[in-house]
């Protein structure tokens, strides 16, 4: 089993920052080390399709970002703690969405989520103008 739990969402004014974390646990990560999974962040706004935000490769790099967040968001991971973090700065109202972390047994894949094996329950990020 796999459990991904996101935290750190909330309400922030435009231009502000938030730090999302995703903690991974479960038997799967005992058998197959967390470090063997690429970890991605996705988001879904009301009435919109889920979209790719960022991904960090299995070993910690390279990283990939959606054009809309490049230069503002930074993804990182701590394989010793089984966590992945998304540091978000210069937030805009259009960043408002539910943010999900996901794990993929393989390299990063910039998709709408297809190809990712495990998902968290999501955390709400709301950016006010």
PDB file of C-alpha atoms in Angstrom:
ATOM      1  CA  UNK A   1       0.000   0.000   0.000  1.00  0.00           C
ATOM      2  CA  UNK A   2       0.996   3.602  -0.522  1.00  0.00           C
ATOM      3  CA  UNK A   3      -0.087   6.673   1.346  1.00  0.00           C
ATOM      4  CA  UNK A   4       0.727  10.159   0.105  1.00  0.00           C
ATOM      5  CA  UNK A   5      -0.351  12.982   2.364  1.00  0.00           C
ATOM      6  CA  UNK A   6      -0.120  16.603   1.286  1.00  0.00           C
ATOM      7  CA  UNK A   7       0.001  19.520   3.664  1.00  0.00           C
ATOM      8  CA  UNK A   8       0.723  23.223   3.621  1.00  0.00           C
ATOM      9  CA  UNK A   9      -2.143  24.546   1.571  1.00  0.00           C
ATOM     10  CA  UNK A  10      -4.120  27.589   2.561  1.00  0.00           C
ATOM     11  CA  UNK A  11      -5.181  31.090   1.694  1.00  0.00           C
ATOM     12  CA  UNK A  12      -2.566  33.607   0.623  1.00  0.00           C
ATOM     13  CA  UNK A  13      -2.590  36.997  -1.049  1.00  0.00           C
ATOM     14  CA  UNK A  14      -1.261  37.446  -4.544  1.00  0.00           C
ATOM     15  CA  UNK A  15       2.485  37.801  -4.472  1.00  0.00           C
ATOM     16  CA  UNK A  16       2.792  35.666  -1.386  1.00  0.00           C
ATOM     17  CA  UNK A  17       4.375  32.277  -0.823  1.00  0.00           C
ATOM     18  CA  UNK A  18       3.338  28.830   0.338  1.00  0.00           C
ATOM     19  CA  UNK A  19       5.237  25.645   0.904  1.00  0.00           C
ATOM     20  CA  UNK A  20       3.496  22.372   0.170  1.00  0.00           C
ATOM     21  CA  UNK A  21       4.794  19.099   1.514  1.00  0.00           C
ATOM     22  CA  UNK A  22       3.974  15.531   0.624  1.00  0.00           C
ATOM     23  CA  UNK A  23       4.851  12.692   2.970  1.00  0.00           C
ATOM     24  CA  UNK A  24       5.022   9.189   1.544  1.00  0.00           C
ATOM     25  CA  UNK A  25       4.532   6.034   3.544  1.00  0.00           C
ATOM     26  CA  UNK A  26       3.371   2.490   3.125  1.00  0.00           C
ATOM     27  CA  UNK A  27       4.648  -0.985   2.503  1.00  0.00           C
ATOM     28  CA  UNK A  28       5.474  -0.225  -1.108  1.00  0.00           C
ATOM     29  CA  UNK A  29       8.103   2.262  -0.014  1.00  0.00           C
ATOM     30  CA  UNK A  30       9.640  -0.381   2.210  1.00  0.00           C
ATOM     31  CA  UNK A  31       9.937  -2.847  -0.631  1.00  0.00           C
ATOM     32  CA  UNK A  32      10.810  -0.282  -3.272  1.00  0.00           C
ATOM     33  CA  UNK A  33      12.679   2.681  -1.896  1.00  0.00           C
ATOM     34  CA  UNK A  34      11.035   6.073  -2.145  1.00  0.00           C
ATOM     35  CA  UNK A  35      14.082   7.205  -4.047  1.00  0.00           C
ATOM     36  CA  UNK A  36      13.147   4.922  -6.948  1.00  0.00           C
ATOM     37  CA  UNK A  37       9.961   6.917  -7.621  1.00  0.00           C
ATOM     38  CA  UNK A  38       9.702  10.140  -9.548  1.00  0.00           C
ATOM     39  CA  UNK A  39       7.495  12.552  -7.610  1.00  0.00           C
ATOM     40  CA  UNK A  40       5.193  15.026  -9.242  1.00  0.00           C
ATOM     41  CA  UNK A  41       2.881  17.837  -8.281  1.00  0.00           C
ATOM     42  CA  UNK A  42      -0.344  18.460 -10.149  1.00  0.00           C
ATOM     43  CA  UNK A  43      -3.223  20.855  -9.675  1.00  0.00           C
ATOM     44  CA  UNK A  44      -6.834  21.071 -10.615  1.00  0.00           C
ATOM     45  CA  UNK A  45      -8.941  24.203 -10.532  1.00  0.00           C
ATOM     46  CA  UNK A  46     -12.761  24.070 -10.502  1.00  0.00           C
ATOM     47  CA  UNK A  47     -14.108  23.278 -13.932  1.00  0.00           C
ATOM     48  CA  UNK A  48     -10.662  22.708 -15.365  1.00  0.00           C
ATOM     49  CA  UNK A  49      -8.631  19.684 -16.289  1.00  0.00           C
ATOM     50  CA  UNK A  50      -5.907  18.504 -13.979  1.00  0.00           C
ATOM     51  CA  UNK A  51      -2.552  19.899 -15.056  1.00  0.00           C
ATOM     52  CA  UNK A  52       1.071  19.106 -14.493  1.00  0.00           C
ATOM     53  CA  UNK A  53       2.959  21.493 -12.225  1.00  0.00           C
ATOM     54  CA  UNK A  54       6.363  19.989 -11.481  1.00  0.00           C
ATOM     55  CA  UNK A  55       8.251  16.754 -11.197  1.00  0.00           C
ATOM     56  CA  UNK A  56      11.502  15.693  -9.589  1.00  0.00           C
ATOM     57  CA  UNK A  57      13.391  12.671 -10.798  1.00  0.00           C
ATOM     58  CA  UNK A  58      14.059   9.602  -8.750  1.00  0.00           C
ATOM     59  CA  UNK A  59      17.503  10.557  -7.579  1.00  0.00           C
ATOM     60  CA  UNK A  60      16.632  14.173  -6.887  1.00  0.00           C
ATOM     61  CA  UNK A  61      17.251  15.650 -10.281  1.00  0.00           C
ATOM     62  CA  UNK A  62      16.621  16.747 -12.945  1.00  0.00           C
ATOM     63  CA  UNK A  63      13.441  18.661 -12.323  1.00  0.00           C
ATOM     64  CA  UNK A  64      10.690  19.704 -14.687  1.00  0.00           C
ATOM     65  CA  UNK A  65       8.184  22.523 -14.477  1.00  0.00           C
ATOM     66  CA  UNK A  66       5.124  23.716 -16.304  1.00  0.00           C
ATOM     67  CA  UNK A  67       5.816  26.939 -18.158  1.00  0.00           C
ATOM     68  CA  UNK A  68       3.232  28.696 -16.017  1.00  0.00           C
ATOM     69  CA  UNK A  69       5.226  28.124 -12.820  1.00  0.00           C
ATOM     70  CA  UNK A  70       8.816  28.243 -14.016  1.00  0.00           C
ATOM     71  CA  UNK A  71      10.872  30.659 -11.973  1.00  0.00           C
ATOM     72  CA  UNK A  72       8.233  30.830  -9.242  1.00  0.00           C
ATOM     73  CA  UNK A  73       7.934  27.249  -7.971  1.00  0.00           C
ATOM     74  CA  UNK A  74      10.691  24.921  -6.807  1.00  0.00           C
ATOM     75  CA  UNK A  75      10.322  21.208  -6.254  1.00  0.00           C
ATOM     76  CA  UNK A  76      12.669  19.294  -3.985  1.00  0.00           C
ATOM     77  CA  UNK A  77      12.782  15.971  -2.190  1.00  0.00           C
ATOM     78  CA  UNK A  78      14.339  14.399   0.865  1.00  0.00           C
ATOM     79  CA  UNK A  79      14.715  10.694   0.199  1.00  0.00           C
ATOM     80  CA  UNK A  80      15.810  10.041   3.773  1.00  0.00           C
ATOM     81  CA  UNK A  81      12.497  11.408   5.041  1.00  0.00           C
ATOM     82  CA  UNK A  82      10.304  10.213   2.145  1.00  0.00           C
ATOM     83  CA  UNK A  83       9.083  13.712   1.483  1.00  0.00           C
ATOM     84  CA  UNK A  84       8.717  16.002  -1.496  1.00  0.00           C
ATOM     85  CA  UNK A  85       8.188  19.729  -1.240  1.00  0.00           C
ATOM     86  CA  UNK A  86       6.836  22.391  -3.555  1.00  0.00           C
ATOM     87  CA  UNK A  87       7.960  25.886  -2.654  1.00  0.00           C
ATOM     88  CA  UNK A  88       5.640  28.378  -4.313  1.00  0.00           C
ATOM     89  CA  UNK A  89       6.380  32.074  -4.503  1.00  0.00           C
ATOM     90  CA  UNK A  90       5.014  35.085  -6.359  1.00  0.00           C
ATOM     91  CA  UNK A  91       1.650  33.383  -6.263  1.00  0.00           C
ATOM     92  CA  UNK A  92      -1.081  34.520  -8.597  1.00  0.00           C
ATOM     93  CA  UNK A  93      -4.855  34.118  -8.399  1.00  0.00           C
ATOM     94  CA  UNK A  94      -4.636  31.698 -11.315  1.00  0.00           C
ATOM     95  CA  UNK A  95      -2.563  29.373  -9.113  1.00  0.00           C
ATOM     96  CA  UNK A  96      -5.704  28.700  -7.089  1.00  0.00           C
ATOM     97  CA  UNK A  97      -6.429  24.977  -7.238  1.00  0.00           C
ATOM     98  CA  UNK A  98      -6.303  21.744  -5.350  1.00  0.00           C
ATOM     99  CA  UNK A  99      -2.723  20.536  -5.446  1.00  0.00           C
ATOM    100  CA  UNK A 100      -1.896  16.845  -5.551  1.00  0.00           C
ATOM    101  CA  UNK A 101       1.338  14.979  -5.207  1.00  0.00           C
ATOM    102  CA  UNK A 102       1.838  11.784  -7.133  1.00  0.00           C
ATOM    103  CA  UNK A 103       4.414   9.036  -7.388  1.00  0.00           C
ATOM    104  CA  UNK A 104       5.585   7.305 -10.518  1.00  0.00           C
ATOM    105  CA  UNK A 105       7.702   4.179 -10.749  1.00  0.00           C
ATOM    106  CA  UNK A 106       9.867   5.500 -13.497  1.00  0.00           C
ATOM    107  CA  UNK A 107      11.198   8.769 -14.835  1.00  0.00           C
ATOM    108  CA  UNK A 108       9.291  12.038 -14.673  1.00  0.00           C
ATOM    109  CA  UNK A 109       6.417  12.347 -17.086  1.00  0.00           C
ATOM    110  CA  UNK A 110       4.832  15.642 -17.964  1.00  0.00           C
ATOM    111  CA  UNK A 111       1.257  14.550 -18.423  1.00  0.00           C
ATOM    112  CA  UNK A 112      -2.131  15.358 -16.985  1.00  0.00           C
ATOM    113  CA  UNK A 113      -1.463  12.584 -14.525  1.00  0.00           C
ATOM    114  CA  UNK A 114      -1.558   9.546 -16.759  1.00  0.00           C
ATOM    115  CA  UNK A 115       1.348   7.296 -15.908  1.00  0.00           C
ATOM    116  CA  UNK A 116       1.491   8.123 -12.211  1.00  0.00           C
ATOM    117  CA  UNK A 117       0.827   5.244  -9.906  1.00  0.00           C
ATOM    118  CA  UNK A 118      -0.125   6.767  -6.578  1.00  0.00           C
ATOM    119  CA  UNK A 119      -1.897   9.958  -5.563  1.00  0.00           C
ATOM    120  CA  UNK A 120      -2.488  11.986  -2.460  1.00  0.00           C
ATOM    121  CA  UNK A 121      -5.842  13.395  -1.429  1.00  0.00           C
ATOM    122  CA  UNK A 122      -4.927  16.961  -2.341  1.00  0.00           C
ATOM    123  CA  UNK A 123      -4.538  20.235  -0.511  1.00  0.00           C
ATOM    124  CA  UNK A 124      -6.355  23.462  -1.357  1.00  0.00           C
ATOM    125  CA  UNK A 125      -4.387  26.537  -2.360  1.00  0.00           C
ATOM    126  CA  UNK A 126      -6.316  29.766  -2.700  1.00  0.00           C
ATOM    127  CA  UNK A 127      -4.653  32.962  -3.877  1.00  0.00           C
ATOM    128  CA  UNK A 128      -6.642  36.128  -3.404  1.00  0.00           C
ATOM    129  CA  UNK A 129      -6.187  39.176  -5.585  1.00  0.00           C
TER     130      UNK A 129
END
